[in-house]
CSV table of C-alpha atoms in Angstrom, one decimal:
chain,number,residue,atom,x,y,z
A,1,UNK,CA,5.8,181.2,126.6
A,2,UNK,CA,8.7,182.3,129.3
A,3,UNK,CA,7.7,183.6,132.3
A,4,UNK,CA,4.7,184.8,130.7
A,5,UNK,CA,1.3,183.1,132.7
A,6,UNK,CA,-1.0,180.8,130.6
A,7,UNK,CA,-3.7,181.5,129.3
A,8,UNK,CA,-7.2,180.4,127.5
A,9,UNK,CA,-6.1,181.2,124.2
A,10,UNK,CA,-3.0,179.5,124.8
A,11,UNK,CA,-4.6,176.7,125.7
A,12,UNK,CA,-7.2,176.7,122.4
A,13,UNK,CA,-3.9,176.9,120.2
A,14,UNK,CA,-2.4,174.0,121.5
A,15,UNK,CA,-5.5,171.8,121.6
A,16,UNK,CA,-6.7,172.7,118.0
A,17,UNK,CA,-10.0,174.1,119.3
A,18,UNK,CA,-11.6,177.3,119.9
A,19,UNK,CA,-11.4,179.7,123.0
A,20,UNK,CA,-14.8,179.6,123.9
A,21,UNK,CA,-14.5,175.6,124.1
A,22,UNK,CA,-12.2,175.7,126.2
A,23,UNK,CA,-14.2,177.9,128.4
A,24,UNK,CA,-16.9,175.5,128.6
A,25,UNK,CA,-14.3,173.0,129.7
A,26,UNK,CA,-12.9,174.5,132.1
A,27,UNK,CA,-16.6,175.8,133.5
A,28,UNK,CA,-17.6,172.2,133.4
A,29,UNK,CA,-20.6,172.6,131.0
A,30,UNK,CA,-21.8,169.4,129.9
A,31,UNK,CA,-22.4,169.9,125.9
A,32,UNK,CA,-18.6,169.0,124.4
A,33,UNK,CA,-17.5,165.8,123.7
A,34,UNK,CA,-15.5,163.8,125.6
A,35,UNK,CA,-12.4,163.6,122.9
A,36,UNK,CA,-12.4,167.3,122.9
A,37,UNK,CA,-12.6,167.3,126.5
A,38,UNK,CA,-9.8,165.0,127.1
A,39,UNK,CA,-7.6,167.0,124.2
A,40,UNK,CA,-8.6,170.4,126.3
A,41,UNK,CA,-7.0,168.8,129.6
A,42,UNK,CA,-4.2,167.4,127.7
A,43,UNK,CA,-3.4,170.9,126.5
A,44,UNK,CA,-4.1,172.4,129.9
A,45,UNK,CA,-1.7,170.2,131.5
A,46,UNK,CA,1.0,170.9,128.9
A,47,UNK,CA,0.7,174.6,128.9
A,48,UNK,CA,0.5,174.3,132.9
A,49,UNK,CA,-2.6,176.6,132.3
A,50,UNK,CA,-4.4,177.4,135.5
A,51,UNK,CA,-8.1,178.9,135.7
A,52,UNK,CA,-8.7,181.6,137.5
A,53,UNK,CA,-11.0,180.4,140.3
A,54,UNK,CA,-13.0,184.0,141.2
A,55,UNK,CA,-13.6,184.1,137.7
A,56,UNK,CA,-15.0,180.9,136.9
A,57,UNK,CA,-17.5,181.0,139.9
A,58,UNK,CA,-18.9,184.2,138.2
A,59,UNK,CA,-19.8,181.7,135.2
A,60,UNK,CA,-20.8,179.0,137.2
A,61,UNK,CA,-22.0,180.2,140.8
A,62,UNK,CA,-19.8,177.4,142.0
A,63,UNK,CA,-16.8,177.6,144.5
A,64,UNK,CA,-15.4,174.7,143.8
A,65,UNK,CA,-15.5,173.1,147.3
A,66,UNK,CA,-17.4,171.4,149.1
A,67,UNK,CA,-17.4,170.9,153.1
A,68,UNK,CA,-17.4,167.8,154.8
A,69,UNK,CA,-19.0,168.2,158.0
A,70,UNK,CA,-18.1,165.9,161.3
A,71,UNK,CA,-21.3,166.6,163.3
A,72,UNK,CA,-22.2,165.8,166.9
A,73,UNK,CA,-24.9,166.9,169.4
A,74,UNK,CA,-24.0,165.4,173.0
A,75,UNK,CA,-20.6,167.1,174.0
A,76,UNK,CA,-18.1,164.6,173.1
A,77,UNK,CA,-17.1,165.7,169.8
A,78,UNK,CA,-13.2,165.4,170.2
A,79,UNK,CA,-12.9,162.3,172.4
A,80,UNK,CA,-14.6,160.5,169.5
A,81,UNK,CA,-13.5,161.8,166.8
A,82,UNK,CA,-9.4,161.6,168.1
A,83,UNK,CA,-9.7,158.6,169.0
A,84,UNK,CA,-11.6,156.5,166.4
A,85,UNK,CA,-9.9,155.6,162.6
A,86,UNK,CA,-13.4,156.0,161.6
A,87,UNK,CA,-13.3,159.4,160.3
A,88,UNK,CA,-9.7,159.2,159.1
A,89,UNK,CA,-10.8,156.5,157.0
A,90,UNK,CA,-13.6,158.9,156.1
A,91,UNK,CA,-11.4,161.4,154.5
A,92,UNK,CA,-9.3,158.9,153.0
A,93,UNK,CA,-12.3,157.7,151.3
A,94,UNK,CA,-13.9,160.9,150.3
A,95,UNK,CA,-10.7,163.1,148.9
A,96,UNK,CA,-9.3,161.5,145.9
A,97,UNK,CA,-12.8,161.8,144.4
A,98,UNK,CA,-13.4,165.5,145.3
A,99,UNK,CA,-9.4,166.0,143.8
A,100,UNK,CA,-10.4,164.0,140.8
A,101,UNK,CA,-13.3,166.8,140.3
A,102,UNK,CA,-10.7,169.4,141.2
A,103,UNK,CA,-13.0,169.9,144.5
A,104,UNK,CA,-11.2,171.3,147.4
A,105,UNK,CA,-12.5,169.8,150.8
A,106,UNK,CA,-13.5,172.0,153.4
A,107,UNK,CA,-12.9,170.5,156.8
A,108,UNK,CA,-15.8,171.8,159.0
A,109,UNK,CA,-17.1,170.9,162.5
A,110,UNK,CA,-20.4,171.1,164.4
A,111,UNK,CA,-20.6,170.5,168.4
A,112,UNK,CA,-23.0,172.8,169.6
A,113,UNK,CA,-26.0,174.4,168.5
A,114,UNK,CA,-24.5,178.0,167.8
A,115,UNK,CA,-21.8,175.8,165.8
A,116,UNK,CA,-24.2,174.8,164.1
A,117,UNK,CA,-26.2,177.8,162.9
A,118,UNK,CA,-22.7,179.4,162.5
A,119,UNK,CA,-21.9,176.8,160.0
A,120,UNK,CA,-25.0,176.8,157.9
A,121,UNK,CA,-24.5,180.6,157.7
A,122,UNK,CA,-20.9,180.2,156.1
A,123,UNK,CA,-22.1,177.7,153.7
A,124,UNK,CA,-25.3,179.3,152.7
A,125,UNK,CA,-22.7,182.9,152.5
A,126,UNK,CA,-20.7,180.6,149.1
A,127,UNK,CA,-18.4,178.6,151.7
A,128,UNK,CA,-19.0,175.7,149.9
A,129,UNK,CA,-20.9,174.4,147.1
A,130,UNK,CA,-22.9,171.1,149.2
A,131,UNK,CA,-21.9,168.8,152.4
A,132,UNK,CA,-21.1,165.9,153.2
A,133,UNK,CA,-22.3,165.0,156.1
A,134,UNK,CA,-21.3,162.2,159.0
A,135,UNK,CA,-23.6,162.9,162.0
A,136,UNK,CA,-22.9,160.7,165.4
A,137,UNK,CA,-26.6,161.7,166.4
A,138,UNK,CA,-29.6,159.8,165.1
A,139,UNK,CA,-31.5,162.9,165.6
A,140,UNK,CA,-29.1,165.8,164.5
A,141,UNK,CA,-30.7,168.6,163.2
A,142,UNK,CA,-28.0,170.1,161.0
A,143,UNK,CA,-29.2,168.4,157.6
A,144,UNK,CA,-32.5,169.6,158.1
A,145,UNK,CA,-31.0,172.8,158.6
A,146,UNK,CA,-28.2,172.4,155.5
A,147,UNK,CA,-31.1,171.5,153.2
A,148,UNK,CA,-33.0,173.9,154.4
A,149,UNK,CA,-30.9,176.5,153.2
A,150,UNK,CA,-30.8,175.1,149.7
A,151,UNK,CA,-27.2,173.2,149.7
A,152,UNK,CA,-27.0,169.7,148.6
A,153,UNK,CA,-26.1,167.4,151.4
A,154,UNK,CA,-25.4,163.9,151.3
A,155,UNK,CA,-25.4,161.5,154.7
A,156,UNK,CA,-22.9,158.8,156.2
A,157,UNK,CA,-25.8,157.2,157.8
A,158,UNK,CA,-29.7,156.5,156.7
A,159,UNK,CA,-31.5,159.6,157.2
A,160,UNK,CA,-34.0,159.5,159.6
A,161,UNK,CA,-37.8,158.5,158.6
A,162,UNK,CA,-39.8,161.0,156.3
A,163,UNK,CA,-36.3,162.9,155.4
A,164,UNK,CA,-34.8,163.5,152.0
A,165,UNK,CA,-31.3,162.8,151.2
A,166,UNK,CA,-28.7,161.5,149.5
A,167,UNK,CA,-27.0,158.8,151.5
A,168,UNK,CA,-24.5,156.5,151.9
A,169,UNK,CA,-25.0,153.6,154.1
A,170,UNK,CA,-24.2,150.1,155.3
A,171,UNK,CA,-26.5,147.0,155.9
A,172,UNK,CA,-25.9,147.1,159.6
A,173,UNK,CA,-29.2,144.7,160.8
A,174,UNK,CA,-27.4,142.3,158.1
A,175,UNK,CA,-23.8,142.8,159.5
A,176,UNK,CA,-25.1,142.0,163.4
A,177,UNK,CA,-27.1,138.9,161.6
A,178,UNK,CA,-23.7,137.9,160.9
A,179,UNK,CA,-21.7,138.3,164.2
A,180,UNK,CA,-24.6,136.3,165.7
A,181,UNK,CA,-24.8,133.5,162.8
A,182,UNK,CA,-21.0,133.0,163.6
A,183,UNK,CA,-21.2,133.0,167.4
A,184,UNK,CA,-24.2,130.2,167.2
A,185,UNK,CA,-22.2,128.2,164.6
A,186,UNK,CA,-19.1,128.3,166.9
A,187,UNK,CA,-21.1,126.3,169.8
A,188,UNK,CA,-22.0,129.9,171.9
A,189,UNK,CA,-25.6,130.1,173.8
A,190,UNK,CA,-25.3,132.8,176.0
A,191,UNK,CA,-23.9,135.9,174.1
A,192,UNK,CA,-24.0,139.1,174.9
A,193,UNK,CA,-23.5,142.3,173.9
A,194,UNK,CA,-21.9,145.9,173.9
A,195,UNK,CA,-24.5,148.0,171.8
A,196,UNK,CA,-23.7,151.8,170.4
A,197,UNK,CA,-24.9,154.4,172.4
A,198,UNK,CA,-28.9,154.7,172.2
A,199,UNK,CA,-28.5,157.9,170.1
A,200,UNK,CA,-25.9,156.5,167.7
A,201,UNK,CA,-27.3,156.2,163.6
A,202,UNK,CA,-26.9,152.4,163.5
A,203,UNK,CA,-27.7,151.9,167.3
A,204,UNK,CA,-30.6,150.3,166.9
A,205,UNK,CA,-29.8,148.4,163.5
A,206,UNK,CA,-27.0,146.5,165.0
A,207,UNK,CA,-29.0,145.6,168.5
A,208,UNK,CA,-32.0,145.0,166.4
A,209,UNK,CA,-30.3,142.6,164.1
A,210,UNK,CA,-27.8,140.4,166.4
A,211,UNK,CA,-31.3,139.8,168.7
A,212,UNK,CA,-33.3,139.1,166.1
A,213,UNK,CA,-30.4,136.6,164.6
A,214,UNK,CA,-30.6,135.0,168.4
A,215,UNK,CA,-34.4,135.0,169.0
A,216,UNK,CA,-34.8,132.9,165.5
A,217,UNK,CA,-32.6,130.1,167.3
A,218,UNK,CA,-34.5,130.1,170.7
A,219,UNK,CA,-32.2,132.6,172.4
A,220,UNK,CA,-34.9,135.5,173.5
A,221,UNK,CA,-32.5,136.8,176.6
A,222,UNK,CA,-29.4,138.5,175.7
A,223,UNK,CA,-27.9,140.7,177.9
A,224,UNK,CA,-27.3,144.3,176.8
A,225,UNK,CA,-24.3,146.9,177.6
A,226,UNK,CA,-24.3,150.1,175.9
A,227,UNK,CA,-20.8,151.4,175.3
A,228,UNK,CA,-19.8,155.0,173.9
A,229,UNK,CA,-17.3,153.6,170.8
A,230,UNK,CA,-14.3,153.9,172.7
A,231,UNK,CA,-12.0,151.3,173.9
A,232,UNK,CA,-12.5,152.4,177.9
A,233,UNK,CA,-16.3,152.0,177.4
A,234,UNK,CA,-15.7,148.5,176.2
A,235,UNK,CA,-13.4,147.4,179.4
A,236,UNK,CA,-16.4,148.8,180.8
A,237,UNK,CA,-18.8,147.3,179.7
A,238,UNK,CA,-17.1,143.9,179.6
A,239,UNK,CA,-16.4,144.3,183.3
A,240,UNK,CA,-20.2,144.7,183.6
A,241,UNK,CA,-21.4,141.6,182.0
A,242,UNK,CA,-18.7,139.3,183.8
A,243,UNK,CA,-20.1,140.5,187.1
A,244,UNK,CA,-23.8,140.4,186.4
A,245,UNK,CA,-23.8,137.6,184.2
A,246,UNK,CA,-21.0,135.4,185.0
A,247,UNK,CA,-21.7,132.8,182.5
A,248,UNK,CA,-21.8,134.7,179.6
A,249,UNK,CA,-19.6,132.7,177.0
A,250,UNK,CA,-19.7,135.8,173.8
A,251,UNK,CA,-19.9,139.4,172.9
A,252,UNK,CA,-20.8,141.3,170.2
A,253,UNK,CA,-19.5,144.7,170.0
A,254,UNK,CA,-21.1,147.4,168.0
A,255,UNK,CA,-17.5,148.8,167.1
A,256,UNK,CA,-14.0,147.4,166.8
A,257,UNK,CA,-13.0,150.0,170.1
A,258,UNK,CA,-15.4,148.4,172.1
A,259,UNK,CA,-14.2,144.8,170.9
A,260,UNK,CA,-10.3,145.7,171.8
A,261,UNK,CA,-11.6,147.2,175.3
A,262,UNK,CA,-13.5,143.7,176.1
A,263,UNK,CA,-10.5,141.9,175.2
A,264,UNK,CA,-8.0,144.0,176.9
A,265,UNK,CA,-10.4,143.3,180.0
A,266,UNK,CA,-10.8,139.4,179.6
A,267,UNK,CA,-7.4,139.1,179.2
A,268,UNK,CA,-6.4,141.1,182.4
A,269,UNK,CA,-8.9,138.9,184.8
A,270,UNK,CA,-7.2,135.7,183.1
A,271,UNK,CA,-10.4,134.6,180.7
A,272,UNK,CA,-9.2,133.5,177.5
A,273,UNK,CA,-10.2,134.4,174.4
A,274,UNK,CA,-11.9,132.7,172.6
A,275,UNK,CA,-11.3,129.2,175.0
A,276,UNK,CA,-14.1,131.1,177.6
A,277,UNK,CA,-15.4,134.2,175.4
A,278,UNK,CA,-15.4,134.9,172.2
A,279,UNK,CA,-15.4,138.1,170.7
A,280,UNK,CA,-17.0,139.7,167.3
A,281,UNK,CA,-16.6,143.6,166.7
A,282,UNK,CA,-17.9,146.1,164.3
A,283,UNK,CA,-16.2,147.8,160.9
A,284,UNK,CA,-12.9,146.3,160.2
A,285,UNK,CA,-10.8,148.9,161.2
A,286,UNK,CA,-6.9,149.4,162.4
A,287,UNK,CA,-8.1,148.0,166.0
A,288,UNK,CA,-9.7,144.9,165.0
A,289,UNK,CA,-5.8,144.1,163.9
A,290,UNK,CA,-3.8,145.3,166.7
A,291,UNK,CA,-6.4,144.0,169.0
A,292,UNK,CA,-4.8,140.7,171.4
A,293,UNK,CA,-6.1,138.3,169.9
A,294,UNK,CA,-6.6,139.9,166.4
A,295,UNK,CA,-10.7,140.1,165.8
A,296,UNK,CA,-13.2,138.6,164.1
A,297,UNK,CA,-15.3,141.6,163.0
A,298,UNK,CA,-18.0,142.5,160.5
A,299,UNK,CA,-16.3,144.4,158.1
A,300,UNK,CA,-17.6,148.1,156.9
A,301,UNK,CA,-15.8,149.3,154.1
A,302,UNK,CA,-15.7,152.8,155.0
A,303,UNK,CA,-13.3,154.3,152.4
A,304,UNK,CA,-15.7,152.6,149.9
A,305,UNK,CA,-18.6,154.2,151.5
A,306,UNK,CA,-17.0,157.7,151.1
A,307,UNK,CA,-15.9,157.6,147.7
A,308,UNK,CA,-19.4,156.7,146.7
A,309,UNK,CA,-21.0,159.5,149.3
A,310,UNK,CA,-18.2,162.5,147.5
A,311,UNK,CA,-19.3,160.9,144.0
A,312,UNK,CA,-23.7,161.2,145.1
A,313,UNK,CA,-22.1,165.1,145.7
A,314,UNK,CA,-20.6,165.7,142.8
A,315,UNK,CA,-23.1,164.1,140.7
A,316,UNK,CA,-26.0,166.5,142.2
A,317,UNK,CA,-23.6,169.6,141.9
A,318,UNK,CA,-23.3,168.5,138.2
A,319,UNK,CA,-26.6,167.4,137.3
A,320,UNK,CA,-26.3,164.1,136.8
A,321,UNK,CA,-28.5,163.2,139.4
A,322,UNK,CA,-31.7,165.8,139.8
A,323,UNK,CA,-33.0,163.7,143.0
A,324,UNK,CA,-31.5,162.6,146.1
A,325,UNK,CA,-29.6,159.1,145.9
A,326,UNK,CA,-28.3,156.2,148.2
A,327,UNK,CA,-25.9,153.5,148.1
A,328,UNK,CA,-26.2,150.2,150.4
A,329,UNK,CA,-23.7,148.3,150.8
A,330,UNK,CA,-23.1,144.8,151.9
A,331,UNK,CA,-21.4,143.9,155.3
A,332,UNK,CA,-18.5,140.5,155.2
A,333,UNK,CA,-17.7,138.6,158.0
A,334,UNK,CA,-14.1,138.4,158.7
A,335,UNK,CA,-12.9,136.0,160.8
A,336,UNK,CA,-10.2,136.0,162.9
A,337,UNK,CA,-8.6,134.5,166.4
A,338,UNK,CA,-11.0,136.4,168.7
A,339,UNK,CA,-14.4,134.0,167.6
């Protein structure tokens, strides 16, 4: 073909077909078989044909992207998200599925309430075609808002009670069972913990579960920190406990940050770890394994978690699935030198 560009017809030549098939390949409609599909991508990718984008919306009122929203309601938007591998892992997750789909990700934030409104607005204007949404407040208003405005929108997080969505989340009363199963197991009767902030989606899951865990063994009064997910909350917190309960001889941390941040205390004011205090954090992430000692954490497999949350997406903007869906998935226990 030269320099001359691509095109459908090119495309039906070299896969034997005709050029309204490959049409409805390209379009994505749903009614050709999967042979001829593959043999139409095949040819595609030998011609190096490319479709033209504005085009293809006309046919199927889809832009071909979809917006994954990093939402937050109390101010500290960029602390958190800078400094926690949480949202990294996040995108690492949710990308190669939306490129599988040829989706282009739309990176979009929310801090504020005029952010907020600003973003529905953009979306609702053909922005994107749904959102995936990871909220750091339990009571965030912006999927109400997103699903009020008719866009599909799927959750990191269990939605809050009486609301409709897709979601992806992780068994976190089951996860804190474990920290606290481990701690008893290891010989520890006066734990502790540093719990999420109040506000936080699995806040109350996590405190919930590692009390309930305790109570079941006779161990009603546990003493309670709330941290903000950062590592400077967690020396915090640790230096709290130490001073108004000096005999405390465990801690579990909502999140990995917090963990590192208790150790990094302990170690400083000469209490080993785990000879005096053990530790147990939260998700598995980069800190648990530069953490001194390396920690024993409950592990959250978060790329997991967003590959299945960009695949509920793509299945609703395709059809597949005509109500909202969730995944659960199942928390491990990995142990380490820090419990």
């Amino acid at each position: 073909m030269g320099n001359r560009v691509p095109t459908l017809e090119d495309v039906a030549r070299e896969a034997g077909v005709s050029r309204a098939t490959v049409s409805r390949v390209v379009n994505g409609v749903r009614n050709v078989s999967p042979d001829i599909q593959r043999s139409v991508r095949d040819a595609i990718a030998r011609t190096g044909y490319t479709p033209n984008q504005a085009a293809r919306s006309l046919v199927t009122r889809r832009t071909g992207a979809a917006a994954l929203v990093l939402s937050a309601t109390d101010g500290a938007f960029a602390a958190r998200v800078f400094s926690d591998p949480f949202f990294g892992r996040v995108v690492d997750g949710v990308l190669p599925v939306l490129r599988e789909r040829a989706i282009q990700p739309v990176l979009l934030v929310a801090e504020s309430e005029r952010a907020r409104t600003q973003l529905v607005e953009y979306l609702r204007r053909g922005g994107a075609d749904g959102a995936l949404v990871v909220p750091l407040d339990d009571a965030d208003p912006l999927p109400a808002m997103l699903a009020a405005a008719g866009l599909p929108t799927v959750l990191f997080g269990r939605p809050r009670d009486g609301e409709r969505y897709g979601f992806v989340d992780l068994d976190n009363d089951a996860g804190a069972r474990l920290a606290a199963e481990h701690l008893w197991a290891t010989g520890r009767r006066r734990p502790a913990t540093i719990a999420a902030p109040v506000t936080a989606p699995a806040a109350a899951a996590r405190l919930d579960g590692f009390r309930r865990a305790l109570a079941a063994r006779g161990v009603t009064d546990v003493p309670v920190v709330r941290g903000r997910f950062t590592v400077d909350s967690g020396r915090r917190a640790m230096a709290e406990l130490l001073r108004d309960h000096p005999d405390v001889d465990a801690v579990f941390a909502a999140n990995d940050l917090m963990a590192e941040g208790a150790c990094q205390y302990l170690r400083e004011r000469g209490v080993d770890v785990p000879g005096r205090v053990a530790v147990v954090g939260f998700d598995d992430s980069a800190a648990a394994r530069r953490s001194h000692p390396r920690l024993t954490t409950v592990r959250q497999p978060v790329e997991h978690m967003a590959a299945a949350l960009a695949g509920l997406l793509v299945e609703e903007l395709e059809g597949l699935r005509p109500a909202p869906a969730s995944r659960v998935f199942e928390p491990v226990l990995v142990v380490r030198e820090s419990a």
